[in-house]
Coordinates of C-alpha atoms and ligand atoms in Angstrom, one line a residue:
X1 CA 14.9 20.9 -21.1
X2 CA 16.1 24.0 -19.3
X3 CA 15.1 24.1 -16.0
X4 CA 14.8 27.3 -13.6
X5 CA 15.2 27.3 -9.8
X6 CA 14.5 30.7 -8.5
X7 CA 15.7 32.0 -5.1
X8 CA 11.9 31.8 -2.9
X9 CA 10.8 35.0 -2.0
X10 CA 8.0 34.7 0.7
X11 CA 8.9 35.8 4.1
X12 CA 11.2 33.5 6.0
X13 CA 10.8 31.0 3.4
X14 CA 14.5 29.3 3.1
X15 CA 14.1 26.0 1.4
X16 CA 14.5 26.1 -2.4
X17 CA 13.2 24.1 -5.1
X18 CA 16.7 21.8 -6.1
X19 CA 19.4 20.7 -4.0
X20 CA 22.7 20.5 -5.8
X21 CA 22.2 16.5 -5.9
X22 CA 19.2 17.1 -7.9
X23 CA 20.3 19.4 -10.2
X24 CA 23.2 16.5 -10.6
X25 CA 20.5 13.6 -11.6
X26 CA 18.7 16.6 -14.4
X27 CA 21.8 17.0 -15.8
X28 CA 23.5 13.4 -15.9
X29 CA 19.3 12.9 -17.9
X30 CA 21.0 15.7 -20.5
X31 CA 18.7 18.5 -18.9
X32 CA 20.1 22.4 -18.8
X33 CA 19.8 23.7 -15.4
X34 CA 20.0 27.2 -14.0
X35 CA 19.6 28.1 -10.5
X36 CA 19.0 32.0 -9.1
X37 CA 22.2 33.3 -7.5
X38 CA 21.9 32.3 -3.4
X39 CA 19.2 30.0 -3.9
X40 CA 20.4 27.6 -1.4
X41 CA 22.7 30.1 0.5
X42 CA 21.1 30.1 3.5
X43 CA 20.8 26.5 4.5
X44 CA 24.0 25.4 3.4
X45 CA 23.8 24.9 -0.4
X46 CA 26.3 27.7 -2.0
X47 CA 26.5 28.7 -5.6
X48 CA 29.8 26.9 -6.4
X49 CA 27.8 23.5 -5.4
X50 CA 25.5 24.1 -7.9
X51 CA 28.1 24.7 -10.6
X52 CA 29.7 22.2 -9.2
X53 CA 26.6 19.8 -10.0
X54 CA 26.7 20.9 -13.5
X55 CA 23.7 24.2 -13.1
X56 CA 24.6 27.6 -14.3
X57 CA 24.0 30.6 -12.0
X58 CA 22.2 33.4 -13.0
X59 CA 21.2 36.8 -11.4
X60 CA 17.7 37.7 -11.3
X61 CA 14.8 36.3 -11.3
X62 CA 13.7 37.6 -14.4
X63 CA 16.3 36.0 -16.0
X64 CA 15.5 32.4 -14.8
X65 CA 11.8 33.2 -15.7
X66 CA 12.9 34.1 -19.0
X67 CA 15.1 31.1 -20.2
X68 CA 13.6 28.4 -18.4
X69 CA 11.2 26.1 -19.8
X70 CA 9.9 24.1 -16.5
X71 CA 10.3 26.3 -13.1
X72 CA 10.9 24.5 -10.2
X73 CA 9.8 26.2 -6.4
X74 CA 8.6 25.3 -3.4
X75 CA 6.1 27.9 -1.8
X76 CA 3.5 29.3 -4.6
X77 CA 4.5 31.6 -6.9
X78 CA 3.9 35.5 -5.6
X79 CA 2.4 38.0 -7.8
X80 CA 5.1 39.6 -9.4
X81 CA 6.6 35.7 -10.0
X82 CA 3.3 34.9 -11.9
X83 CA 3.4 38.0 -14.2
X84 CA 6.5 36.4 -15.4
X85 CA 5.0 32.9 -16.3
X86 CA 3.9 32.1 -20.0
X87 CA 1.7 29.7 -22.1
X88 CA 4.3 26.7 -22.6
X89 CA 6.4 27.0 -19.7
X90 CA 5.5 24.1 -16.6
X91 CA 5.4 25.6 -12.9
X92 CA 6.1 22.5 -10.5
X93 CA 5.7 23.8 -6.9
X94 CA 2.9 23.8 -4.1
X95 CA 0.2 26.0 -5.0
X96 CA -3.0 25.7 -2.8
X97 CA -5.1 27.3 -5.0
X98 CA -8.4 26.8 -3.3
X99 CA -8.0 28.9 -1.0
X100 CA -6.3 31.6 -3.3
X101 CA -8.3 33.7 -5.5
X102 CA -5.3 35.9 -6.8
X103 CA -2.8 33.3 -7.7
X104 CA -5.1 31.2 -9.5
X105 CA -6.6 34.5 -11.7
X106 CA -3.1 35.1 -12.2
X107 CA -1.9 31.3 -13.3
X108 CA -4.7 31.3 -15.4
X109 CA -3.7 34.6 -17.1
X110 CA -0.5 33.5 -17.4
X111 CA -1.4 30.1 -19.4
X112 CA 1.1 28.2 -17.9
X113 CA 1.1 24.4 -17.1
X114 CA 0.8 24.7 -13.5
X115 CA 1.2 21.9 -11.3
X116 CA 1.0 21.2 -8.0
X117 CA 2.9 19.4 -5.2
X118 CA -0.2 18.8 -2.6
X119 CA -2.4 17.3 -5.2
X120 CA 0.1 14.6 -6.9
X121 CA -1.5 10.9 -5.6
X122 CA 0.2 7.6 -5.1
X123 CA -1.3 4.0 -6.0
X124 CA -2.0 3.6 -1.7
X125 CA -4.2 6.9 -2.1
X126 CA -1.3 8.8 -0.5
X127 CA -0.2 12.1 -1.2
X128 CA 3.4 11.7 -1.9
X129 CA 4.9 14.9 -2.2
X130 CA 3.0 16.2 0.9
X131 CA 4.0 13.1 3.3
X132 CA 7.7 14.3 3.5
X133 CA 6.2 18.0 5.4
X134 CA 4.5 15.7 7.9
X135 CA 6.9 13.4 8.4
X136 CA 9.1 16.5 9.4
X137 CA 6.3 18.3 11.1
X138 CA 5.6 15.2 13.1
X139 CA 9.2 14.3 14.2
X140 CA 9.3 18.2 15.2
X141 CA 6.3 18.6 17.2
X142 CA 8.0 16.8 19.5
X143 CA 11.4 18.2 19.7
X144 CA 9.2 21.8 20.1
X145 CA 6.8 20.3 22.9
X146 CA 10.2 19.5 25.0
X147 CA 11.6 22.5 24.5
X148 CA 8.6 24.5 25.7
X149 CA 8.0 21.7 28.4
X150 CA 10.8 23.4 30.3
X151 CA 10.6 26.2 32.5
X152 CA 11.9 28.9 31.2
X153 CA 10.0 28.6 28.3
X154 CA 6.8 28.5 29.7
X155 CA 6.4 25.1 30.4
X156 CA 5.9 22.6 33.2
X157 CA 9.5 21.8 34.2
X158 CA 8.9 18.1 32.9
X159 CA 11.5 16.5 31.2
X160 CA 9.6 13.9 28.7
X161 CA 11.9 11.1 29.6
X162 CA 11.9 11.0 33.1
X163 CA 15.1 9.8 34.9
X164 CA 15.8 6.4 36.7
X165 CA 13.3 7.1 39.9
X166 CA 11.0 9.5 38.1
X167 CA 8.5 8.4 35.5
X168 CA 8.6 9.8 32.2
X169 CA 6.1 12.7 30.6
X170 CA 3.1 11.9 29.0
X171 CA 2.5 12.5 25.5
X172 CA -1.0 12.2 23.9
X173 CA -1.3 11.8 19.5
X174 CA -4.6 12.8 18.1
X175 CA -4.5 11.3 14.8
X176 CA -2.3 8.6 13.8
X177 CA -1.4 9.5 10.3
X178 CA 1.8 10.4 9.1
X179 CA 2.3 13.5 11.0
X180 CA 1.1 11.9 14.3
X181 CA 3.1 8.5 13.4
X182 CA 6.3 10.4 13.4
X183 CA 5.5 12.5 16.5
X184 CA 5.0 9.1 18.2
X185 CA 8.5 7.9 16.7
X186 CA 10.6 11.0 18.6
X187 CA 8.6 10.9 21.9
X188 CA 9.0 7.1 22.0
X189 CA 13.0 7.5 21.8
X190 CA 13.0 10.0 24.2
X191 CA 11.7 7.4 26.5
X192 CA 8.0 9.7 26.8
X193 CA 4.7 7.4 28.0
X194 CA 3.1 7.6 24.6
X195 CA -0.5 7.4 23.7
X196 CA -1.9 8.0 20.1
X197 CA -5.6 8.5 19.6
X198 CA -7.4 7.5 16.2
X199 CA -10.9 7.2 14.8
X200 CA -9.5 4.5 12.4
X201 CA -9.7 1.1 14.1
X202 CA -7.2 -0.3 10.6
X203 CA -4.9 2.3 11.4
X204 CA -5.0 1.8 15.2
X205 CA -4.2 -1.7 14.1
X206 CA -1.3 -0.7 12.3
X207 CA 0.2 2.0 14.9
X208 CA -0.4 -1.6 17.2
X209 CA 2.2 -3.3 15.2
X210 CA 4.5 -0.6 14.0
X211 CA 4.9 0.0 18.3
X212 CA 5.1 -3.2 19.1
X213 CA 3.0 -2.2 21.5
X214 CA 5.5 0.5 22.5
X215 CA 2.5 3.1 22.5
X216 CA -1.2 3.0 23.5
X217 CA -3.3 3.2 20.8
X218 CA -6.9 4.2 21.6
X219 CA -10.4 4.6 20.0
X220 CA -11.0 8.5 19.7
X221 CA -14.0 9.4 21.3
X222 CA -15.3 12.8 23.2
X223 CA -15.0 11.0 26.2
X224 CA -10.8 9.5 25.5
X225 CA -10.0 12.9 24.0
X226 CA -11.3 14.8 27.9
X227 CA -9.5 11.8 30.1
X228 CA -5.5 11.4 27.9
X229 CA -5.3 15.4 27.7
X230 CA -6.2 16.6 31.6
X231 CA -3.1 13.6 32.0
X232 CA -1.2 15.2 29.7
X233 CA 2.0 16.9 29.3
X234 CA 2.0 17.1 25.5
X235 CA -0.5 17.2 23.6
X236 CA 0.1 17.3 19.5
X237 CA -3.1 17.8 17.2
X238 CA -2.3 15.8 14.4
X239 CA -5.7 14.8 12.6
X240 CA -6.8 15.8 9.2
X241 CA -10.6 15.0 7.2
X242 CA -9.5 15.6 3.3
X243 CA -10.6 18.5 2.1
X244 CA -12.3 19.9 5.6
X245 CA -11.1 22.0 7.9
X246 CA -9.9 20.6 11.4
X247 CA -12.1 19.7 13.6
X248 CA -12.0 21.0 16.4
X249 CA -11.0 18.8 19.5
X250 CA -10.6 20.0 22.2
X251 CA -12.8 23.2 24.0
X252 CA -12.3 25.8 26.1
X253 CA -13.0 24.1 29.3
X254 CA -11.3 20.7 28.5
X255 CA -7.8 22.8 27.7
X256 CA -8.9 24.7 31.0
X257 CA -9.0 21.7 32.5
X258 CA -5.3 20.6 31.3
X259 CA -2.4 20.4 33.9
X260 CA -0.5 23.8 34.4
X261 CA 2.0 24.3 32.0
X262 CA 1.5 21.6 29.8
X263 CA 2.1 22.1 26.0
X264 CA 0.1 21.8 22.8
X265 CA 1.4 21.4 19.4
X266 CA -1.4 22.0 17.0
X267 CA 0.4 20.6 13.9
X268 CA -3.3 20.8 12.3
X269 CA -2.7 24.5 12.8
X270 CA -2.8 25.0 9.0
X271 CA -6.3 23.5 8.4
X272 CA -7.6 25.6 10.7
X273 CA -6.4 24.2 14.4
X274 CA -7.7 21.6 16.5
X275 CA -7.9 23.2 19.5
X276 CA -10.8 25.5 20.3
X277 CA -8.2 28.2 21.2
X278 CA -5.6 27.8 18.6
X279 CA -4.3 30.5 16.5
X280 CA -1.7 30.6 13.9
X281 CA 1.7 31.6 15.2
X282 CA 5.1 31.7 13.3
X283 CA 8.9 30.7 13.9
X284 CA 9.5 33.8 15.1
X285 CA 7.1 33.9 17.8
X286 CA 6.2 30.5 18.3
X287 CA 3.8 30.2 21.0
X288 CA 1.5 31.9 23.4
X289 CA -0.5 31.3 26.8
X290 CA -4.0 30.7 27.1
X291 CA -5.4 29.2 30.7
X292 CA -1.5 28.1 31.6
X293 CA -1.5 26.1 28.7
X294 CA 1.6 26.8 26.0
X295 CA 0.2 27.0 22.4
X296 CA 3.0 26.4 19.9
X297 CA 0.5 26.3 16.6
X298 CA 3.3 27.3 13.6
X299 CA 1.6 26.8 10.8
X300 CA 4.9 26.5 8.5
X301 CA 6.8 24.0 10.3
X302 CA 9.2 22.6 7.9
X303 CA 10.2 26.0 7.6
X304 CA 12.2 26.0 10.6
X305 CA 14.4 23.1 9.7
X306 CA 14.5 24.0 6.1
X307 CA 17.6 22.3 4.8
X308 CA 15.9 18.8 5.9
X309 CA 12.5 19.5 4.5
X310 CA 14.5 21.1 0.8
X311 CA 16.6 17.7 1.0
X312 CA 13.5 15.7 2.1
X313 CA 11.2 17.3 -0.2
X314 CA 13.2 16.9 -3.5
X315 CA 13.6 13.1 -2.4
X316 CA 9.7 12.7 -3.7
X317 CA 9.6 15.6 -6.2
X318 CA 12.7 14.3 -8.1
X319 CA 10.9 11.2 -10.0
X320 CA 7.9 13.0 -10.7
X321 CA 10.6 16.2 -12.4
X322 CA 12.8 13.7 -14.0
X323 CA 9.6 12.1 -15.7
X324 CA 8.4 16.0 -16.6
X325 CA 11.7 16.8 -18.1
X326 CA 12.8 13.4 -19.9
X327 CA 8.9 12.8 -21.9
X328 CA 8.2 16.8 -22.0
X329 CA 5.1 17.6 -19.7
X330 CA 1.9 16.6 -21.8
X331 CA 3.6 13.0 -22.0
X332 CA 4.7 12.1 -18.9
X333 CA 1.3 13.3 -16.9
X334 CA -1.0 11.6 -20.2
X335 CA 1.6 8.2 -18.9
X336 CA 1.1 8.7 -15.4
X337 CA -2.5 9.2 -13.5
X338 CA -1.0 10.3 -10.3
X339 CA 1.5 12.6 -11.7
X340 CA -2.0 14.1 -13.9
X341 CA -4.0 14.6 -10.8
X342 CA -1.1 17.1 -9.7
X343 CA -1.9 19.2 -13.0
X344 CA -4.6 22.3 -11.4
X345 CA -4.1 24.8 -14.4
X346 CA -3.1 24.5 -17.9
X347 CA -3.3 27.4 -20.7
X348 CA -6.1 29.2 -18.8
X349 CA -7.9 26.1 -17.9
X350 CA -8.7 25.1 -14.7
X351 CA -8.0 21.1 -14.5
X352 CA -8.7 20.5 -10.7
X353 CA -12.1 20.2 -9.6
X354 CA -11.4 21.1 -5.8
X355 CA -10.4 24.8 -7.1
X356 CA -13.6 25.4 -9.2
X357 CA -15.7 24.2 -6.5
X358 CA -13.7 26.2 -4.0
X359 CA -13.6 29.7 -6.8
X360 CA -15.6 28.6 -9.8
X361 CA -18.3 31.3 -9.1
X362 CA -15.8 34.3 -7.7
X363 CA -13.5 33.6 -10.9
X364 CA -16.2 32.8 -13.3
X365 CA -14.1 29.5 -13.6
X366 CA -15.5 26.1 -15.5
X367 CA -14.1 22.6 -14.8
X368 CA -11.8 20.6 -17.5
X369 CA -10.9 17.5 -16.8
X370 CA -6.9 17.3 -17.2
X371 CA -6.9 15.0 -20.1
X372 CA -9.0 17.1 -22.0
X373 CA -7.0 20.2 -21.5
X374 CA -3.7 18.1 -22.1
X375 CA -5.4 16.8 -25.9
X376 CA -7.0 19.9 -26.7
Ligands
LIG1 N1 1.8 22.9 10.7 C1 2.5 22.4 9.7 O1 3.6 22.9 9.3 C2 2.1 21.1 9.0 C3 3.0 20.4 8.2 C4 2.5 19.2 7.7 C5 1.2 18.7 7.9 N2 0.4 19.5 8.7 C6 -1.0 19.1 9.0 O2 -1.0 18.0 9.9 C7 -2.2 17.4 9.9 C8 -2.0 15.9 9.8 O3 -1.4 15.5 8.5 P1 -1.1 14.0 8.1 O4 -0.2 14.1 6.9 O5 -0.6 13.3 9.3 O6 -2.5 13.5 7.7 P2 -3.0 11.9 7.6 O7 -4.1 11.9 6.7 O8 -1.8 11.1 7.3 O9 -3.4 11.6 9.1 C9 -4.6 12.2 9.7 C10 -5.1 11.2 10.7 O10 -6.1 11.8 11.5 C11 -7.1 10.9 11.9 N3 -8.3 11.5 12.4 C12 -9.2 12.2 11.7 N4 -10.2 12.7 12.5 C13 -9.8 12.3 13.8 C14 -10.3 12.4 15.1 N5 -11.5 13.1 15.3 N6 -9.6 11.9 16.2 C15 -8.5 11.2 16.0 N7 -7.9 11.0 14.8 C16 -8.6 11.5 13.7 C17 -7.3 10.1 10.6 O11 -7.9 8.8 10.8 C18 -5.8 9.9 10.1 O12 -5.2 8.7 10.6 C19 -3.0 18.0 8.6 O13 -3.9 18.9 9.1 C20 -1.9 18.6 7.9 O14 -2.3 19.7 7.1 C21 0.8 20.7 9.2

């Protein structure tokens, strides 16, 4: 199969689809790659490594789009990207449709077999290919909430670790999923008093034993979410209900009531925010102050380390490619249930139930179930 890796275009947007070592493993399978010129550039991952890992470089976009017979991205495909998909060529990238009237007219139109990252399962109920973005969004939050934690950035002045003679700062986790799991990793090795909250007494279980009792784990309630966060000095929003937005939290009057200077991370930023008075920021202008509070609520956080999230990311996507590429698309998704409930659009059929429920009526869109679309 040939397989095309164009250069991302969205703003800021520096990860890219394949790292050299996974072109390697589609090529040693007998698979044609061909990668945009300066893909990788920016985070290390030059043309001559590509061609060194057996891809050909090629110039435009156009011309990857053209040749290619699966396309491999990270961010959805912009407008002009899916004018230039057709009926029999795969798109394997995250998409979000749901929220996206355009692009999913447009993949539709395009008859494409389009499928996506954040929708592809595992056998524990996981979602696999998104796990890796909070497992670096979690490990991150905390590395940001230290940063802004000093002075000069706003913060505090508390240094999370203490020193010999001064206790340490005090981190509180809302939600101990993966995101919050990880956040509770870094704050614990930088010697932080860590506390996660969850409304899953299995999971609060598991946190119990992963720390070793390292960490507190408590019930969340109304009532433990007021007392942990006026102690606070970091606070990262980690929670997520499938398929809603975030709740929110944490109000006005309980951030009011937080200690001067004291950080949030609201890594739930991009379901909406936990925090009553979270809004989106970017890397560029990471946070703002409301009520002597710092908000760092980046909604693209893997972003900003993108050569560990391309590297991390293509970890999970690789088996799931490799399987596309070796049995041909239709094959390997009819072979594999998990890898099927990542297919959301295949020639102009809608196969993902959460996007017709979500645009259904504003697209005049109808449901097929992905094994119907696949045989038909
Ligand atoms: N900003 C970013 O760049 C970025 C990157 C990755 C993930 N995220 C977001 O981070 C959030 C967490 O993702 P995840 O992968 O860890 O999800 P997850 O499903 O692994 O974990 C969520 C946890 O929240 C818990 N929870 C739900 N409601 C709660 C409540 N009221 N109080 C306490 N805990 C509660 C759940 O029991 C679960 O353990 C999601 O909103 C996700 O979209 C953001």
């Amino acid at each position: 199969m040939i397989i095309g890796v164009p250069k991302e275009i969205k703003n800021h947007e520096y990860r890219v689809g394949l790292t050299p070592a996974a072109v390697k493993e589609f090529v040693s399978h007998g698979h044609h790659v061909i990668v945009e010129t300066l893909a990788g550039d920016a985070i290390g991952f030059s043309d001559e490594m590509y061609i060194a890992a057996g891809a050909s470089i090629e110039s435009t976009p156009e011309i990857i789009f053209e040749k290619a017979e699966m396309i491999v991205k990270v961010k959805e495909p912009q407008p002009n990207e899916c004018k230039m998909l057709r009926k029999g060529q795969t798109l394997y990238t995250y998409l979000h449709l749901a929220p996206d009237p355009v692009q999913t007219q447009l993949l539709v139109e395009s008859g494409a077999t389009c499928i996506a990252y954040e929708t592809v399962t595992d056998s524990r109920g996981g979602l696999p290919l998104l796990a890796p973005m909070s497992e670096v969004a979690g490990r991150m939050s905390v590395q940001a909430g230290a940063h802004f934690l000093e002075k000069a950035h706003g913060g505090s002045g508390t240094l999370l670790g203490g020193v010999p003679g001064v206790a340490p700062g005090k981190v509180l986790v809302i939600g101990g999923g993966v995101v919050g799991t990880n956040a509770a990793k870094m704050a614990l090795g930088l010697g932080a008093d860590v506390t996660i909250l969850d409304r899953s007494l299995p999971r609060l279980r598991e946190l119990d034993d992963i720390f070793a009792g390292q960490v507190k784990t408590v019930y969340s309630t109304v009532d433990a979410i007021e007392h942990y966060s006026s102690n606070a000095d970091l606070v990262v929003g980690a929670v997520l209900i499938p398929g809603a937005a975030a709740p929110k939290l944490l109000n006005g009057e309980q951030i009011k009531a937080m200690k001067p200077g004291s950080v949030l991370v609201d890594v739930a930023i991009d379901q909406g925010g936990c925090f009553a008075t979270s809004k989106a920021t970017t890397h560029q202008e990471p946070v703002y102050i409301v009520d002597d509070v710092v908000h760092y609520c980046v909604a693209n956080m893997p972003g900003g380390v993108a050569r560990t999230s391309t590297m991390a990311l293509n970890n999970a996507t690789l088996p799931f490619g490799l399987a596309l590429a070796n049995k041909g698309p239709a094959k390997a998704m009819l072979e594999d249930p998990h890898l099927l409930n990542g297919l959301n659009v295949h020639e102009g059929k809608v196969t993902y139930k959460a996007v017709v429920d979500a645009l259904g009526d504003e697209l005049d869109l109808t449901y097929t179930p992905a094994t119907e679309a696949l045989n038909g």
